[in-house]
Coordinates of C-alpha atoms and ligand atoms in Angstrom, one line a residue:
M1 CA -18.4 8.1 7.5
V2 CA -20.8 9.9 9.8
D3 CA -23.7 7.8 11.2
S4 CA -27.3 8.8 11.8
Y5 CA -26.4 10.5 15.1
G6 CA -23.5 12.5 13.8
R7 CA -20.7 10.2 15.0
D8 CA -17.7 9.7 12.8
I9 CA -17.3 5.9 12.5
N10 CA -13.6 5.3 11.9
Y11 CA -12.7 2.3 14.1
L12 CA -13.3 -1.4 13.4
R13 CA -12.9 -4.0 16.0
I14 CA -12.5 -7.5 14.6
S15 CA -12.9 -10.7 16.5
V16 CA -10.6 -13.0 14.6
T17 CA -11.6 -16.1 16.5
D18 CA -14.1 -17.2 19.2
R19 CA -11.5 -19.6 20.6
C20 CA -9.4 -18.9 23.7
N21 CA -6.6 -20.5 25.6
L22 CA -8.1 -19.2 28.9
R23 CA -11.5 -19.6 30.5
C24 CA -12.0 -16.4 32.5
R25 CA -14.9 -17.0 34.8
Y26 CA -16.8 -13.9 33.8
C27 CA -16.3 -14.6 30.1
M28 CA -16.4 -18.3 29.2
P29 CA -17.7 -21.4 30.8
E30 CA -15.2 -24.0 32.1
E31 CA -15.9 -26.6 29.4
G32 CA -15.3 -23.9 26.8
V33 CA -17.8 -23.3 24.0
K34 CA -18.8 -25.0 20.9
N35 CA -16.3 -23.3 18.6
L36 CA -17.1 -22.2 15.1
G37 CA -15.9 -24.7 12.5
H38 CA -13.5 -23.8 9.8
G39 CA -16.2 -23.3 7.3
Q40 CA -18.0 -20.9 9.5
I41 CA -15.2 -18.4 10.2
L42 CA -13.9 -15.9 7.8
S43 CA -10.5 -16.7 6.1
L44 CA -7.6 -14.4 6.5
E45 CA -8.1 -13.3 2.9
D46 CA -11.8 -12.5 3.6
F47 CA -10.7 -10.4 6.6
A48 CA -8.1 -8.6 4.5
R49 CA -10.6 -7.9 1.7
L50 CA -13.2 -6.6 4.2
V51 CA -10.8 -4.3 5.9
R52 CA -9.8 -2.9 2.5
I53 CA -13.5 -2.2 1.9
A54 CA -13.9 -0.8 5.4
G55 CA -11.1 1.6 4.6
R56 CA -13.1 3.0 1.7
V57 CA -16.0 3.9 4.0
G58 CA -13.7 5.8 6.4
I59 CA -12.3 3.2 8.8
K60 CA -8.8 4.3 9.8
K61 CA -8.2 2.2 12.9
V62 CA -8.4 -1.5 13.4
R63 CA -8.1 -3.6 16.5
L64 CA -7.9 -7.4 16.5
T65 CA -9.5 -9.2 19.4
G66 CA -11.5 -12.3 20.1
G67 CA -11.7 -14.8 21.8
E68 CA -7.9 -14.8 22.0
P69 CA -6.5 -13.3 18.7
L70 CA -3.1 -14.9 19.1
V71 CA -4.6 -18.4 19.0
R72 CA -5.7 -17.7 15.4
K73 CA -3.3 -19.4 13.0
N74 CA -1.3 -17.0 10.9
V75 CA -2.5 -13.9 12.7
V76 CA 0.9 -12.4 11.8
K77 CA 0.0 -12.8 8.2
L78 CA -3.3 -11.0 8.8
I79 CA -1.5 -8.1 10.5
E80 CA 0.8 -7.9 7.5
Y81 CA -2.2 -7.7 5.1
I82 CA -4.0 -5.1 7.1
N83 CA -0.9 -3.1 7.5
M84 CA -0.8 -2.7 3.7
V85 CA -4.3 -1.4 3.4
P86 CA -4.2 2.2 2.4
G87 CA -5.8 4.6 4.9
I88 CA -5.5 2.3 8.0
D89 CA -3.1 4.2 10.2
D90 CA -3.5 2.4 13.5
L91 CA -3.4 -1.4 14.1
A92 CA -3.7 -2.8 17.6
I93 CA -4.5 -6.0 19.4
T94 CA -6.3 -6.9 22.6
T95 CA -4.8 -10.1 24.1
N96 CA -4.6 -12.0 27.3
G97 CA -0.8 -12.0 26.6
I98 CA -0.2 -15.7 27.2
L99 CA 1.2 -16.2 23.6
F100 CA 2.6 -12.8 23.1
A101 CA 6.1 -12.7 24.3
D102 CA 7.5 -15.3 22.0
Q103 CA 6.0 -13.7 18.8
A104 CA 6.3 -10.1 19.9
E105 CA 9.0 -9.2 17.5
E106 CA 7.3 -10.9 14.6
L107 CA 4.1 -9.1 15.4
K108 CA 5.8 -5.8 15.5
K109 CA 7.6 -6.4 12.3
A110 CA 4.3 -7.3 10.6
G111 CA 3.0 -3.9 11.5
L112 CA 1.4 -4.2 14.9
K113 CA 1.6 -0.9 16.5
R114 CA 0.0 -1.2 19.9
V115 CA -1.1 -3.9 22.4
N116 CA -3.6 -3.9 25.2
F117 CA -3.1 -6.8 27.7
S118 CA -5.8 -8.1 29.9
M119 CA -4.7 -8.7 33.5
D120 CA -7.2 -8.7 36.3
T121 CA -5.0 -9.5 39.2
L122 CA -1.3 -9.2 40.2
E123 CA -1.4 -12.4 42.4
D124 CA -0.5 -15.8 40.9
S125 CA -3.1 -17.8 42.7
K126 CA -5.9 -15.4 41.9
F127 CA -4.8 -15.3 38.3
R128 CA -5.0 -19.1 38.1
Y129 CA -8.5 -18.9 39.8
I130 CA -10.0 -16.3 37.5
T131 CA -8.6 -17.6 34.2
R132 CA -9.0 -21.3 35.4
R133 CA -5.7 -22.2 33.6
G134 CA -3.4 -19.2 33.1
Q135 CA 0.1 -18.4 34.5
L136 CA 0.4 -14.8 35.5
E137 CA 4.2 -15.0 34.8
E138 CA 3.4 -15.3 31.0
V139 CA 1.4 -12.1 31.0
K140 CA 4.1 -10.2 32.9
R141 CA 6.7 -11.5 30.5
A142 CA 4.5 -10.3 27.6
V143 CA 4.1 -6.8 29.1
A144 CA 7.8 -6.5 29.7
R145 CA 8.5 -7.6 26.1
A146 CA 6.1 -4.9 24.7
L147 CA 7.8 -2.3 26.8
D148 CA 11.2 -3.5 25.6
L149 CA 10.1 -3.2 22.0
D150 CA 8.8 0.3 22.6
M151 CA 5.3 -0.5 21.6
H152 CA 4.0 2.5 23.4
P153 CA 1.5 3.2 24.8
V154 CA 1.3 -0.2 26.5
K155 CA -2.1 -0.6 28.1
I156 CA -3.4 -3.1 30.7
N157 CA -7.2 -3.8 30.9
T158 CA -8.4 -4.7 34.3
V159 CA -12.0 -5.6 35.2
I160 CA -12.5 -4.9 38.9
I161 CA -15.0 -7.4 40.4
R162 CA -16.1 -6.8 43.9
G163 CA -15.0 -9.6 46.2
F164 CA -12.3 -10.8 43.8
N165 CA -9.8 -8.0 43.0
D166 CA -11.2 -4.8 44.5
D167 CA -8.5 -5.0 47.1
E168 CA -5.9 -4.6 44.4
V169 CA -6.9 -1.3 43.0
L170 CA -4.1 0.6 44.7
D171 CA -1.6 -2.1 43.6
F172 CA -2.6 -1.5 40.0
A173 CA -2.2 2.2 40.5
R174 CA 1.3 1.7 41.9
L175 CA 2.1 -0.3 38.7
A176 CA 1.2 2.8 36.7
I177 CA 3.5 4.8 38.9
R178 CA 6.4 2.5 38.6
Y179 CA 6.2 1.6 34.9
P180 CA 5.2 3.5 31.8
L181 CA 1.9 1.5 31.7
H182 CA -1.6 2.7 31.2
I183 CA -3.9 0.8 33.5
R184 CA -7.5 0.9 32.4
F185 CA -10.2 -0.1 34.8
I186 CA -13.1 -1.4 32.8
E187 CA -16.5 -1.7 34.5
F188 CA -17.8 -5.2 34.6
M189 CA -20.6 -5.6 32.0
P190 CA -23.5 -8.0 31.8
V191 CA -22.2 -9.8 28.7
G192 CA -20.5 -12.9 30.1
D193 CA -21.4 -15.9 32.1
L194 CA -24.3 -14.3 34.0
L195 CA -25.2 -17.4 35.8
F196 CA -22.0 -16.9 37.9
W197 CA -21.7 -13.1 38.3
N198 CA -24.2 -10.5 39.4
K199 CA -24.7 -6.8 39.5
E200 CA -23.4 -6.4 43.1
R201 CA -20.0 -7.5 41.8
M202 CA -19.7 -4.4 39.6
M203 CA -17.5 -1.6 41.0
S204 CA -18.1 1.7 39.2
S205 CA -15.3 3.9 37.8
G206 CA -16.3 6.5 40.4
E207 CA -15.8 4.1 43.3
I208 CA -12.4 3.0 41.9
M209 CA -11.3 6.6 41.4
D210 CA -12.3 7.4 45.0
V211 CA -10.1 4.6 46.2
I212 CA -7.1 5.7 44.2
G213 CA -7.7 9.4 44.7
G214 CA -7.8 8.8 48.5
T215 CA -4.1 8.0 48.4
Y216 CA -2.8 9.5 45.1
P217 CA -4.3 12.7 43.8
L218 CA -5.3 12.2 40.2
Y219 CA -4.8 14.8 37.4
P220 CA -6.6 14.6 34.1
E221 CA -4.2 13.5 31.3
K222 CA -4.7 14.0 27.6
G223 CA -2.7 12.9 24.7
I224 CA -2.5 9.1 25.3
I225 CA -2.9 7.5 21.9
G226 CA -6.1 5.5 21.6
N227 CA -9.5 5.3 20.0
G228 CA -11.5 4.4 23.0
P229 CA -13.6 6.0 25.6
A230 CA -11.1 5.8 28.5
K231 CA -10.6 8.9 30.6
Y232 CA -6.9 9.0 31.7
Y233 CA -5.3 10.5 34.9
H234 CA -1.8 11.1 35.8
I235 CA -0.4 10.5 39.3
D236 CA 2.4 12.7 40.7
G237 CA 5.8 11.1 39.9
G238 CA 4.1 8.3 37.9
A239 CA 5.6 6.9 34.7
G240 CA 2.2 5.8 33.3
S241 CA -1.4 6.6 34.0
V242 CA -4.7 5.2 35.2
G243 CA -7.7 5.2 32.9
F244 CA -11.4 4.5 33.5
I245 CA -13.8 3.0 31.0
S246 CA -17.4 3.4 32.3
P247 CA -19.9 1.6 30.0
M248 CA -22.2 1.0 32.9
S249 CA -22.1 4.1 35.1
N250 CA -21.6 6.7 32.4
H251 CA -22.1 5.3 28.9
F252 CA -20.0 7.0 26.2
C253 CA -22.3 6.0 23.3
A254 CA -22.5 9.6 22.0
E255 CA -18.8 9.5 21.3
C256 CA -18.6 5.9 20.1
N257 CA -16.7 5.7 16.9
R258 CA -16.7 1.9 16.3
I259 CA -18.3 -0.9 14.5
R260 CA -17.5 -4.6 15.1
M261 CA -17.0 -7.6 13.0
T262 CA -17.3 -11.2 14.4
A263 CA -15.2 -14.2 13.4
D264 CA -18.1 -15.6 11.5
G265 CA -18.4 -12.4 9.5
K266 CA -21.3 -10.5 11.1
L267 CA -21.1 -6.7 11.3
R268 CA -22.5 -5.1 14.4
G269 CA -23.0 -1.5 15.3
C270 CA -22.7 -2.1 19.0
L271 CA -21.5 -4.7 21.4
Y272 CA -25.0 -5.0 22.8
D273 CA -27.1 -4.6 19.7
K274 CA -28.5 -7.9 18.4
K275 CA -28.9 -6.7 14.9
E276 CA -26.2 -8.1 12.6
I277 CA -25.3 -7.9 8.9
D278 CA -24.1 -11.1 7.5
L279 CA -21.0 -10.5 5.4
K280 CA -20.0 -14.2 5.3
Q281 CA -23.3 -15.0 3.5
A282 CA -22.7 -12.1 1.2
L283 CA -19.2 -13.4 0.4
A284 CA -20.6 -16.9 -0.3
N285 CA -23.2 -15.3 -2.7
G286 CA -20.4 -13.7 -4.6
A287 CA -20.8 -10.2 -3.4
T288 CA -18.8 -7.5 -5.3
D289 CA -16.7 -5.0 -3.5
E290 CA -19.4 -2.5 -4.1
D291 CA -22.1 -4.8 -2.6
L292 CA -19.9 -5.2 0.5
Q293 CA -19.3 -1.5 0.8
Q294 CA -23.1 -1.0 0.8
L295 CA -23.3 -3.5 3.7
F296 CA -20.7 -1.5 5.7
L297 CA -22.7 1.7 5.1
K298 CA -25.9 -0.1 6.2
A299 CA -24.2 -1.2 9.4
I300 CA -23.0 2.3 10.1
A301 CA -26.4 3.8 9.3
R302 CA -28.1 1.2 11.7
K303 CA -25.7 1.9 14.6
P304 CA -28.0 2.5 17.6
A305 CA -27.9 5.7 19.5
R306 CA -26.8 3.9 22.7
H307 CA -26.6 0.5 24.4
N308 CA -29.1 -0.7 27.0
M309 CA -26.8 -2.8 29.0
N310 CA -28.0 -1.5 32.3
Q311 CA -31.2 -3.4 31.6
G312 CA -29.3 -6.5 30.7
W313 CA -28.5 -7.9 34.1
G314 CA -29.8 -11.4 34.6
A315 CA -30.6 -11.9 31.0
Q316 CA -28.6 -14.5 29.1
N317 CA -27.2 -13.0 25.9
R318 CA -27.2 -15.1 22.8
R319 CA -23.8 -13.9 21.8
K320 CA -21.0 -13.5 24.4
M321 CA -18.1 -11.1 24.6
Y322 CA -15.6 -13.7 23.2
Q323 CA -17.9 -14.2 20.2
I324 CA -18.5 -10.5 19.4
G325 CA -15.1 -9.4 20.3
G326 CA -14.3 -7.7 23.6
Ligands
SAM1 N1 -8.8 -12.6 24.9 C1 -8.5 -11.3 24.8 C2 -8.3 -10.6 26.2 O1 -8.7 -11.2 27.2 O2 -7.7 -9.5 26.2 C3 -9.4 -10.4 24.0 C4 -10.9 -10.7 24.1 S1 -11.5 -10.3 25.8 C5 -13.3 -10.7 25.5 C6 -11.4 -8.5 25.7 C7 -11.6 -7.8 27.0 O3 -13.0 -8.0 27.4 C8 -10.8 -8.3 28.2 O4 -10.1 -7.3 28.7 C9 -11.8 -8.9 29.2 O5 -11.4 -8.7 30.5 C10 -13.0 -8.0 28.8 N2 -14.2 -8.6 29.3 C11 -14.7 -9.9 29.1 N3 -15.9 -10.0 29.6 C12 -16.2 -8.9 30.3 C13 -17.3 -8.4 31.0 N4 -18.3 -9.2 31.3 N5 -17.3 -7.1 31.5 C14 -16.2 -6.3 31.2 N6 -15.1 -6.7 30.5 C15 -15.2 -8.0 30.0
SF4_2 FE1 -10.4 -15.6 26.9 FE2 -10.2 -12.9 26.9 FE3 -12.5 -14.2 27.6 FE4 -10.4 -14.4 29.2 S1 -11.5 -12.5 28.7 S2 -11.7 -16.1 28.5 S3 -8.8 -14.4 27.8 S4 -11.6 -14.2 25.6

């Protein structure tokens, strides 16, 4: 389905829960958040039905995220459901990895094709600091398991924050040389706990590329499977690649192919757009498949031309990344 700006919208990101087992400092407050109650979130059956309808309006790729998608009960069942929807040819997950290793095989069997792990540091004590409670070892185990199971391409998301992990940029690049991993540096966005972080913390993709390029020449790389806006580069002798996602310094809205669904059943055209369409309410009112299909079409038609995140610094957003789905 083509939107008002000529973009083919074929990718749906679903936040299956707003809950998380970590408390990354740039994402969630220490005390956690007032989670949505059972009655407020979509059931697995609702999600499955909505994905089926999304498939009818041209969605071909689905990513489950959150919050932490693996804390959602029966997420394996949901993956099984979605895997059976005709037309959906790519099913992936974005996870902090803490709960991945032990269920990796089951997830793969259910139809999960690809995994993106979030890992902002390669040092144990810094990992404990930034996540407030996580063990880096668990994430490393998860990544190794995904590689063992050949869930290629295995990607790592890293948000570089000046003064926290900007000294590890080359260590991450070396990881992509040594292992078949695709390390994606994501620019820090003003969507989290803005009371704590500020604009000076953001390191742009250009700056990160300069750091890596100063030691390892970078060669543009094509052909890494994905639906996103990352620009990938190969390093001589490297098994993997490094990628750059630049929502702040070089927004990619003209190529954006996604819509988002929140755990409480709201459809959004953009991470940063406050306009939402309430599918949960529609379901409660007994909407037919045709009604729901119209709501998807409306969300696509309303998708904004671009985000205005660069004006967002210092403003408190009503909805956070863990609620909308990062
Ligand atoms: N819990 C899962 C995880 O951490 O992978 C999925 C949800 S998390 C919100 C998705 C991604 O958003 C993570 O890679 C996280 O680092 C990123 N993220 C969260 N807040 C961010 C921010 N303010 N700027 C840039 N990326 C952010
Ligand atoms: Fe949880 Fe992911 Fe947010 Fe970290 S970034 S607190 S793991 S939702």
